[in-house]
PDB file of C-alpha atoms in Angstrom:
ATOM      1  CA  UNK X   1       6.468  -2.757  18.643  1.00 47.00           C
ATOM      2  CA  UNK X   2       6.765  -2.854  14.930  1.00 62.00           C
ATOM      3  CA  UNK X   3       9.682  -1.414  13.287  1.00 91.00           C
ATOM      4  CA  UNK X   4       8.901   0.897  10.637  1.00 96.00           C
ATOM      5  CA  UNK X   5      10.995   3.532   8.614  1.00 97.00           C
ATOM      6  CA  UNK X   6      10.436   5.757   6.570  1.00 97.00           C
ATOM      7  CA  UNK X   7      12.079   8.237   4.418  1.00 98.00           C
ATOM      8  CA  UNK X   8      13.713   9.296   1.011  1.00 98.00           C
ATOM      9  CA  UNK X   9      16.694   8.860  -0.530  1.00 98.00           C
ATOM     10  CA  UNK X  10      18.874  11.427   0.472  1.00 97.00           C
ATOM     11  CA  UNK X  11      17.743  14.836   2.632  1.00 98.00           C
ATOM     12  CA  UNK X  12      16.293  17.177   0.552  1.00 95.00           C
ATOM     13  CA  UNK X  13      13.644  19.456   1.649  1.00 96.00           C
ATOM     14  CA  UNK X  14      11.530  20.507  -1.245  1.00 95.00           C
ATOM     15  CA  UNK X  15       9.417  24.323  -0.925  1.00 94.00           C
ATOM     16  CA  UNK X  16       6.457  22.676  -0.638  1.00 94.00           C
ATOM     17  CA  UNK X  17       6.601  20.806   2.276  1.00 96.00           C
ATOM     18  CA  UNK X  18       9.288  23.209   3.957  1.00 95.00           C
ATOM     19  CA  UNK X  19       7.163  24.460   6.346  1.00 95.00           C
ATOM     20  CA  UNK X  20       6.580  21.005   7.939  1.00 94.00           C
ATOM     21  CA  UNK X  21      10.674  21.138   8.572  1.00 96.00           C
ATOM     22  CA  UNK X  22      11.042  24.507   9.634  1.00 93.00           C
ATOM     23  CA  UNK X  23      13.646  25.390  12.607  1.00 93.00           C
ATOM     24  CA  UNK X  24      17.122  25.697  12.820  1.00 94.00           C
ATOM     25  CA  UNK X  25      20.335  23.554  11.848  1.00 95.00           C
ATOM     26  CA  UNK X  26      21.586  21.862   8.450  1.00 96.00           C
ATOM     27  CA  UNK X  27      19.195  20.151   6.464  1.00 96.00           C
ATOM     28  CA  UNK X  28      19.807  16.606   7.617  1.00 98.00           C
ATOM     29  CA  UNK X  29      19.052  17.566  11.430  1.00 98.00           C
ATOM     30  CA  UNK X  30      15.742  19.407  10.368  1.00 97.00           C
ATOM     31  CA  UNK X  31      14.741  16.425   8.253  1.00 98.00           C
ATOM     32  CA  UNK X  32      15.939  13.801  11.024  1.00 98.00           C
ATOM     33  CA  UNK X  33      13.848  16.068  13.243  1.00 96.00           C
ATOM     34  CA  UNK X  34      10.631  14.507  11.114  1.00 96.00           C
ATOM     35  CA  UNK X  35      11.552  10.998   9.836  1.00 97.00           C
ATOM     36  CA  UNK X  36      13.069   8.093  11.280  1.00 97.00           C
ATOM     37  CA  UNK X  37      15.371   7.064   8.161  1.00 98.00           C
ATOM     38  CA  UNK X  38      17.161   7.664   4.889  1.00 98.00           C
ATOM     39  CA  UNK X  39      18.818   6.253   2.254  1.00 98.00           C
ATOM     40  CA  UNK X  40      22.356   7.831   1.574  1.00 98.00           C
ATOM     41  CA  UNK X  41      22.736   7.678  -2.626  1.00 97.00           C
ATOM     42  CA  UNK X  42      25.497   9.292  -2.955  1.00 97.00           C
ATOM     43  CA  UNK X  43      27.869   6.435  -1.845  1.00 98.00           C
ATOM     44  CA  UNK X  44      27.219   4.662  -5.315  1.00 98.00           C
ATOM     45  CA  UNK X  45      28.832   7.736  -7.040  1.00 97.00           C
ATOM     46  CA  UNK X  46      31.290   8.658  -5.042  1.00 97.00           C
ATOM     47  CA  UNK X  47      33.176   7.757  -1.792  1.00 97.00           C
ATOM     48  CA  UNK X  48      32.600   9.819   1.137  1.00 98.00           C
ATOM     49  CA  UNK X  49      35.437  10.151   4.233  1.00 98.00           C
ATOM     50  CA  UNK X  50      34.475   8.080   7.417  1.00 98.00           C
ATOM     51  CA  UNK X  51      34.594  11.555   9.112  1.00 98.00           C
ATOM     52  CA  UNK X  52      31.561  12.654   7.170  1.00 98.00           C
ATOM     53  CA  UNK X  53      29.876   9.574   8.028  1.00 98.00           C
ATOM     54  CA  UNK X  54      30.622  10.679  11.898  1.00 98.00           C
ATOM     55  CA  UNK X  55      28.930  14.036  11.456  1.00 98.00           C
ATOM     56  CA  UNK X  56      26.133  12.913  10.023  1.00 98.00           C
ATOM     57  CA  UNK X  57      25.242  10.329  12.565  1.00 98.00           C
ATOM     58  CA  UNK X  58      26.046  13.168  14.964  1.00 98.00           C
ATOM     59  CA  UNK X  59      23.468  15.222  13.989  1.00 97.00           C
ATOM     60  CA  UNK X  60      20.807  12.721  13.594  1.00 98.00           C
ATOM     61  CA  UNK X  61      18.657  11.953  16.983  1.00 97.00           C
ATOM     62  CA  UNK X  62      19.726   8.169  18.737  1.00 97.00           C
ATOM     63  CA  UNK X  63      16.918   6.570  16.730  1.00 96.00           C
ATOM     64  CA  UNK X  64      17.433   7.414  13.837  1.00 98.00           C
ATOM     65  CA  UNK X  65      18.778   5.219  11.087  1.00 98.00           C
ATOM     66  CA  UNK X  66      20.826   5.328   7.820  1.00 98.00           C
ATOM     67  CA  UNK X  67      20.737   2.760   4.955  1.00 98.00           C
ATOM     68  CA  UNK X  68      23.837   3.016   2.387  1.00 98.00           C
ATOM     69  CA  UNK X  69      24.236   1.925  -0.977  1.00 98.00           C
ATOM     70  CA  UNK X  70      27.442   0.175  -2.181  1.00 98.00           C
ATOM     71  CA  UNK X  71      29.559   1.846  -4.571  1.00 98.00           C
ATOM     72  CA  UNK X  72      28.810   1.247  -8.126  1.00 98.00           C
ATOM     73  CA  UNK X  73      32.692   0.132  -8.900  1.00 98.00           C
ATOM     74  CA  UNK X  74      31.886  -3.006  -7.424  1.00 98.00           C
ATOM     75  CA  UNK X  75      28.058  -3.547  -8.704  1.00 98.00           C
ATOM     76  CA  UNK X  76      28.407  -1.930 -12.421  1.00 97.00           C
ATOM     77  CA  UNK X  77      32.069  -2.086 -12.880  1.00 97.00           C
ATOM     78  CA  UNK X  78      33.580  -4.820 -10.825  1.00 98.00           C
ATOM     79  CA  UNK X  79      29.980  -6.625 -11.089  1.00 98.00           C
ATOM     80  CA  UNK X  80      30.447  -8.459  -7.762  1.00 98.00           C
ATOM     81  CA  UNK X  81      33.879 -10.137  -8.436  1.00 98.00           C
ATOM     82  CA  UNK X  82      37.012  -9.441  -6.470  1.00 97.00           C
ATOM     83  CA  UNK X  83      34.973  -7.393  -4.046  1.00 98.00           C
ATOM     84  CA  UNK X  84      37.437  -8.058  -0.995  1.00 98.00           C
ATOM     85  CA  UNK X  85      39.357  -4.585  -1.591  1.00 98.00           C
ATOM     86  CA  UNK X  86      36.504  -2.100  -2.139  1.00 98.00           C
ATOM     87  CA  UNK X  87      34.449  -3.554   0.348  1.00 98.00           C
ATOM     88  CA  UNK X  88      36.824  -3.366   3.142  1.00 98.00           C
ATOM     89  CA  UNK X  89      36.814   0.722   2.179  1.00 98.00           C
ATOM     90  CA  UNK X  90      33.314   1.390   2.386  1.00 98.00           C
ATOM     91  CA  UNK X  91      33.007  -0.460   5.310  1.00 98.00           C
ATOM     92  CA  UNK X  92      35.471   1.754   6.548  1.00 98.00           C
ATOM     93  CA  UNK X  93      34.214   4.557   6.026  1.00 98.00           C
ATOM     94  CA  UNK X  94      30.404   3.659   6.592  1.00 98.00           C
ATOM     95  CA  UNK X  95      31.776   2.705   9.901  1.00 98.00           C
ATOM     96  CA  UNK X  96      31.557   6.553  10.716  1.00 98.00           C
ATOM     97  CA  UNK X  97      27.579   6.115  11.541  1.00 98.00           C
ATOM     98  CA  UNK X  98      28.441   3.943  14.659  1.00 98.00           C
ATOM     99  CA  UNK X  99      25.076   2.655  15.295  1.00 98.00           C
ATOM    100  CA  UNK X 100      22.837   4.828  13.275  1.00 98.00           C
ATOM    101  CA  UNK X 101      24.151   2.289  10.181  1.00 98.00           C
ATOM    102  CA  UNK X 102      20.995   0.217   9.926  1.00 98.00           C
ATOM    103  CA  UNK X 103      21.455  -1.272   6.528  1.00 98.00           C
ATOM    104  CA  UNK X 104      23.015  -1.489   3.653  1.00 98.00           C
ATOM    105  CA  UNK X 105      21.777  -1.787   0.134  1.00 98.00           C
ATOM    106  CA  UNK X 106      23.289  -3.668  -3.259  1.00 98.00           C
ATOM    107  CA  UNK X 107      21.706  -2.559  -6.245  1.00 98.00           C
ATOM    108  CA  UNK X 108      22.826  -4.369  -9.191  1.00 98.00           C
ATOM    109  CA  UNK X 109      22.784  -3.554 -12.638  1.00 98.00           C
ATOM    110  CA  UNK X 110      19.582  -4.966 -15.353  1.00 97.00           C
ATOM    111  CA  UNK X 111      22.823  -6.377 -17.237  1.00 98.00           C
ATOM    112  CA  UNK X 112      24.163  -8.825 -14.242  1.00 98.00           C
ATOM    113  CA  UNK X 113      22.936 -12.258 -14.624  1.00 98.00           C
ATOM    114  CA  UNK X 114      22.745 -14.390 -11.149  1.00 98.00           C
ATOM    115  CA  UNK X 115      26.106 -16.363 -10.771  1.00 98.00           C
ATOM    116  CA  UNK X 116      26.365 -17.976  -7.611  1.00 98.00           C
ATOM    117  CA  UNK X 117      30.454 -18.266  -7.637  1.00 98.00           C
ATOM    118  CA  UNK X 118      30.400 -14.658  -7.877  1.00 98.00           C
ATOM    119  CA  UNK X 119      27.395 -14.156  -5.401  1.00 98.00           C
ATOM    120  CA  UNK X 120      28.480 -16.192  -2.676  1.00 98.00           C
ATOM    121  CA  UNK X 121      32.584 -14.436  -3.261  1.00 98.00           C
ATOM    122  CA  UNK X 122      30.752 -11.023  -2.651  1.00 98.00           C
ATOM    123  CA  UNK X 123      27.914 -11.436  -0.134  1.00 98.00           C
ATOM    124  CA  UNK X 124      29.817 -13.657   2.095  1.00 98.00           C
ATOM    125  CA  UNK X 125      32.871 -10.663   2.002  1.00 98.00           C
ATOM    126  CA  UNK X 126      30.385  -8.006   2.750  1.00 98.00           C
ATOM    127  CA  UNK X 127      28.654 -10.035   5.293  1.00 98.00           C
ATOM    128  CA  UNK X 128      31.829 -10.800   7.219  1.00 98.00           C
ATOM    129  CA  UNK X 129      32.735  -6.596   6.713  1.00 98.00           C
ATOM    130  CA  UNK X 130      29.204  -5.000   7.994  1.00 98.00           C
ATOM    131  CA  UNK X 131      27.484  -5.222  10.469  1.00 96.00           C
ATOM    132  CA  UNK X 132      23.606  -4.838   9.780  1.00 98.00           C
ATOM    133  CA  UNK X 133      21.337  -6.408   7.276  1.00 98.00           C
ATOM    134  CA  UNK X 134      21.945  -6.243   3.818  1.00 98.00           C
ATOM    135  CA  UNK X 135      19.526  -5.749   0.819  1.00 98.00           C
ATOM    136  CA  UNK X 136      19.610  -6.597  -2.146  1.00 98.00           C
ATOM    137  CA  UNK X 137      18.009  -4.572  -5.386  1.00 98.00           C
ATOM    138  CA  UNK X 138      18.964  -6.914  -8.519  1.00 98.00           C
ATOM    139  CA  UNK X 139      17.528  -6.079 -11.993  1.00 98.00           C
ATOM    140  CA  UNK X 140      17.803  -9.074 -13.963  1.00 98.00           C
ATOM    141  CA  UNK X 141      15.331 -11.768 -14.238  1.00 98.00           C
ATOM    142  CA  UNK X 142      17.852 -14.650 -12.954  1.00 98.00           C
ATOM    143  CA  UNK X 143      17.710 -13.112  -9.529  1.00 98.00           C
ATOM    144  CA  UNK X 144      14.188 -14.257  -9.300  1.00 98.00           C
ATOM    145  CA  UNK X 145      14.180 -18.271  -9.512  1.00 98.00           C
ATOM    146  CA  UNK X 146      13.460 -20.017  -6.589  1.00 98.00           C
ATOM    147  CA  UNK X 147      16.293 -21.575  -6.084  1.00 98.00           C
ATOM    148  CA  UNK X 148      18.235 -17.422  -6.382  1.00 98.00           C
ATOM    149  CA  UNK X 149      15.288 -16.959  -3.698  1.00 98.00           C
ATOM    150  CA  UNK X 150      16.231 -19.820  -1.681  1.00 98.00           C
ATOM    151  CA  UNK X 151      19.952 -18.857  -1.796  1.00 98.00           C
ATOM    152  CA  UNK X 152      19.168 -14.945  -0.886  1.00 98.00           C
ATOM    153  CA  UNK X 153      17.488 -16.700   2.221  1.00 98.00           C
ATOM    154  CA  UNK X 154      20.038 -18.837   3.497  1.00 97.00           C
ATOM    155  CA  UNK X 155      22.669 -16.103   3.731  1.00 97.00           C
ATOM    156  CA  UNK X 156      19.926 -14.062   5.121  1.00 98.00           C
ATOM    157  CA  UNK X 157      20.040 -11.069   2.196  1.00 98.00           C
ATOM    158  CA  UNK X 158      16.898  -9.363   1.914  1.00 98.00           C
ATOM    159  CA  UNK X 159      15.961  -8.862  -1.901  1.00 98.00           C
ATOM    160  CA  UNK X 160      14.243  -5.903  -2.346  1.00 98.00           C
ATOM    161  CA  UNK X 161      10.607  -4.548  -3.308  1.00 98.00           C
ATOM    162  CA  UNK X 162      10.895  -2.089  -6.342  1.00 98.00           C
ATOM    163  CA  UNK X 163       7.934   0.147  -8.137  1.00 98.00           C
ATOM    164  CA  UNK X 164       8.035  -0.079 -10.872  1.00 97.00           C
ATOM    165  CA  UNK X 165       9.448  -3.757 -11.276  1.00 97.00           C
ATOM    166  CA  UNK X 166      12.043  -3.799 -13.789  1.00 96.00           C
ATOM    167  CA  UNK X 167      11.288  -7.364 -14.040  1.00 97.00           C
ATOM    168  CA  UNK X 168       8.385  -9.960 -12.954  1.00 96.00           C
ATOM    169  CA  UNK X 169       8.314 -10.955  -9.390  1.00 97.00           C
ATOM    170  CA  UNK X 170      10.445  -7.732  -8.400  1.00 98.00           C
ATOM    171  CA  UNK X 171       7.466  -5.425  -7.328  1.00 98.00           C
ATOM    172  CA  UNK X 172       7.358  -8.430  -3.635  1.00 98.00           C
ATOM    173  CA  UNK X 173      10.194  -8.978  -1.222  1.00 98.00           C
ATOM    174  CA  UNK X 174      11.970 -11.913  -1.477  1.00 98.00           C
ATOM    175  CA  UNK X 175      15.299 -13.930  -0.111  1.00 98.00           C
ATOM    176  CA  UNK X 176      15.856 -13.536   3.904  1.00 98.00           C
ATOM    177  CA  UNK X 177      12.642 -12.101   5.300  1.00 97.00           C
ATOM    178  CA  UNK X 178      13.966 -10.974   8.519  1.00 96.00           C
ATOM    179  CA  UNK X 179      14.381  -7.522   6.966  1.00 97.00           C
ATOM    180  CA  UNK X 180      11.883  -6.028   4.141  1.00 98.00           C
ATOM    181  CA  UNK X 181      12.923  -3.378   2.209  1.00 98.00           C
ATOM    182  CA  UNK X 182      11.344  -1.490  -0.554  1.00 98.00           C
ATOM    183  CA  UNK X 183      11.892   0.986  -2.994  1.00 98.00           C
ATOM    184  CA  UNK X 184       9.660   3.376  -4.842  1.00 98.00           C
ATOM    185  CA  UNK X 185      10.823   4.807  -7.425  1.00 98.00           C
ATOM    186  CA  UNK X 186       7.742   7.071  -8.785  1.00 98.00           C
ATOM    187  CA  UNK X 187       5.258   5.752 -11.235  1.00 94.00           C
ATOM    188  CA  UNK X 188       4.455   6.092 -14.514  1.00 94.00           C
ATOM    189  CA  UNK X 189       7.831   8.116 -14.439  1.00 96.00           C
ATOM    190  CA  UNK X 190      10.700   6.679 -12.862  1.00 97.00           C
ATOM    191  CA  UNK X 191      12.392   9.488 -10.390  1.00 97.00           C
ATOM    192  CA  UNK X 192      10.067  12.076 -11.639  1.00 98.00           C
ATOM    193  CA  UNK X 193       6.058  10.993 -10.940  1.00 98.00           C
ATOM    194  CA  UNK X 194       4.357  11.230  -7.728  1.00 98.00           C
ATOM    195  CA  UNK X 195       2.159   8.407  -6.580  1.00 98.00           C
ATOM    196  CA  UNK X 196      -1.435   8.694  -6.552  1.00 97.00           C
ATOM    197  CA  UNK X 197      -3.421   8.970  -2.969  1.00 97.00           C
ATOM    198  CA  UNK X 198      -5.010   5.603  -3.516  1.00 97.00           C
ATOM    199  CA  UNK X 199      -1.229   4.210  -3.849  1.00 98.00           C
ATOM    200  CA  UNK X 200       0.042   5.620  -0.840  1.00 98.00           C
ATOM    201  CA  UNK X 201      -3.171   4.878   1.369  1.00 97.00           C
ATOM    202  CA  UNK X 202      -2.688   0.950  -0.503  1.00 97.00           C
ATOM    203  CA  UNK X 203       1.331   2.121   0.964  1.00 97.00           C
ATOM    204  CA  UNK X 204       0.502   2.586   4.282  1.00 96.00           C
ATOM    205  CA  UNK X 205      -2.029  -0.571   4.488  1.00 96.00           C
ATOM    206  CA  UNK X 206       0.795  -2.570   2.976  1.00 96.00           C
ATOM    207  CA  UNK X 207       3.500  -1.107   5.676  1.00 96.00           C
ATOM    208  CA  UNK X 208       1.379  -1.796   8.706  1.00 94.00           C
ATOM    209  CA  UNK X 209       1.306  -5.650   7.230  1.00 94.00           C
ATOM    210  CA  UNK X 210       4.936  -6.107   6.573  1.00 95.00           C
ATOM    211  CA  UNK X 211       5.965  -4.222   9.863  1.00 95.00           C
ATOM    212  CA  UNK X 212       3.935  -6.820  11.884  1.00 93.00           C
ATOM    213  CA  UNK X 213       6.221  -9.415  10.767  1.00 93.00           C
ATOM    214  CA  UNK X 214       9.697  -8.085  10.252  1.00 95.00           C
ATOM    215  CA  UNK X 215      11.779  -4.655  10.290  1.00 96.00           C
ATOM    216  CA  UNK X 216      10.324  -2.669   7.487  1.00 97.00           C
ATOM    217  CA  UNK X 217      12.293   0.245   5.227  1.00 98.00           C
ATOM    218  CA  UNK X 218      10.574   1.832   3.074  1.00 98.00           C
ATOM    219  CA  UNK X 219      12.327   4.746   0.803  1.00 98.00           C
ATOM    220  CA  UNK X 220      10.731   6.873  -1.763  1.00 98.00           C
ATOM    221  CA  UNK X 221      13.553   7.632  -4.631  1.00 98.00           C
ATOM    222  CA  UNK X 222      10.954   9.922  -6.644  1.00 98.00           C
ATOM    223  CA  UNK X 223      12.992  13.171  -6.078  1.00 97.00           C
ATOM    224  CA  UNK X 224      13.739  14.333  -9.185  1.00 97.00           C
ATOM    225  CA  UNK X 225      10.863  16.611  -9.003  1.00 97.00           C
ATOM    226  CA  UNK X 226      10.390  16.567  -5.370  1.00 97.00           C
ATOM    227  CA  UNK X 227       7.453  14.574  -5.136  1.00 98.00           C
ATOM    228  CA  UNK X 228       9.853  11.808  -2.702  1.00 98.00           C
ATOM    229  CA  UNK X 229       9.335  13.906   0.930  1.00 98.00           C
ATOM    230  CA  UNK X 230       5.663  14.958   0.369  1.00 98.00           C
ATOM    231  CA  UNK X 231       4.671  11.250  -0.484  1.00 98.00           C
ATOM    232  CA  UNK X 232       6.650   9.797   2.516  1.00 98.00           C
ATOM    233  CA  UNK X 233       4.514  11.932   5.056  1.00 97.00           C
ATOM    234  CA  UNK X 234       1.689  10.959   3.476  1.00 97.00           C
ATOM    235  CA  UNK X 235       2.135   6.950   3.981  1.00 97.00           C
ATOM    236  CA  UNK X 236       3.454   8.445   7.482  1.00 95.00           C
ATOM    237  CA  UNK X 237       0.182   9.778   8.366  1.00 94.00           C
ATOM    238  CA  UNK X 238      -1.864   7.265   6.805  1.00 94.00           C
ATOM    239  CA  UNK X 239       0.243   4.545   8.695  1.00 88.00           C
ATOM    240  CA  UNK X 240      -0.267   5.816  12.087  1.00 80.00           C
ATOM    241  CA  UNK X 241       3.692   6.597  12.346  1.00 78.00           C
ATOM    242  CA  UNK X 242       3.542   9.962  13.934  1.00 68.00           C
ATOM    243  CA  UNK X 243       6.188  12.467  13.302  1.00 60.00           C
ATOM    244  CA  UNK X 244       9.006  12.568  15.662  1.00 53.00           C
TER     245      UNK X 244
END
């Protein structure tokens, strides 16, 4: 079968679609109760203890999975160089999920042009530190030449699909194509607009494609007014993914 998930980035449970999440427990086991996946923010701000990490896999259902983002010290600060350090603590402490870690995501800033010294320094250190597929979000137009794609590929880094593209040729997934993940952000408004139903019915037809071929994420990041959960159950219907 296809793999598929779905979710949001982070747990929240807006009022409108509380109902549809009702029951007891915290808000991640009510939401996990629902979807199949989520995308843990946070982890760019700020570091979270590997024994965090362990209680939120443990309250999650076996197949569920969690995607975390690298720490912004080494995307926006550090900008990929000396990466050896920071990387070996979040992979400590991401460690925590034990096998509800299903991938991990590198978002880089629209300021970082590609440089492959750096690239190869950082991928190949986080490659050799965790375990599951890695994607890549990367901002700057550089990241999209062939030969970027072609290098993506070869050490089998997923570049992500974003809405709205910051840049041409980001809206498709690119680089290793063993894992697709994308990203919606909420358009017109980034973080603040729902999408329209003909964009999440065009979603869910585009889901079913990708899912055929490879393990498909897909994670709505429109929660700054709450529109990220309702849309997500939408695509979930219209997908045929029924809730768990």
């Amino acid at each position: 079968m296809p793999e598929l998930r779905l979710g949001t980035a982070g747990w929240s449970v807006p009022r409108e679609v509380a109902e549809r999440f009702a029951g007891p427990g915290t808000h991640l086991e009510r939401y996990a109760r629902t979807m199949n996946a989520v995308e843990i923010n946070s982890s760019f701000y700020r570091p979270h203890r590997r024994a965090t990490y362990a209680r939120w896999a443990a309250s999650t259902p076996p197949d569920f999975r969690f995607a975390v983002k690298t720490p912004r010290v080494l995307t926006q600060e550090q900008r990929l160089r000396e990466p050896e350090a920071g990387l070996d603590r979040f992979a400590s402490e991401v460690e925590g999920l034990g096998d509800r870690l299903g991938a991990v995501l590198v978002q880089t800033p629209p300021s970082l042009v590609f440089d492959e010294a750096d690239a190869t320094r950082f991928f190949d250190a986080a490659a050799a530190r965790l375990p599951v597929p890695i994607a890549c979000e990367p901002r700057h137009a550089s990241w999209f030449a062939p030969e970027v794609d072609a290098w993506l590929k070869d050490r089998r880094i997923a570049r992500v699909a974003a809405d709205p593209a910051p840049v041409s040729g980001a809206g498709a997934p690119g680089g290793w194509r063993g894992l697709t993940y994308i990203r919606l952000h909420g358009a017109p408004r980034i973080y603040y607009s729902a999408y329209s139903p003909e964009t999440l019915a065009a979603t869910a037809e585009r889901l079913r494609r990708e899912a055929a071929d490879a393990p498909t994420w897909c994670v709505f990041d429109n929660t700054a007014a709450g529109h990220a959960l309702p849309n997500a159950l939408t695509v979930m219907a219209a997908s045929g993914q029924e809730p768990k």
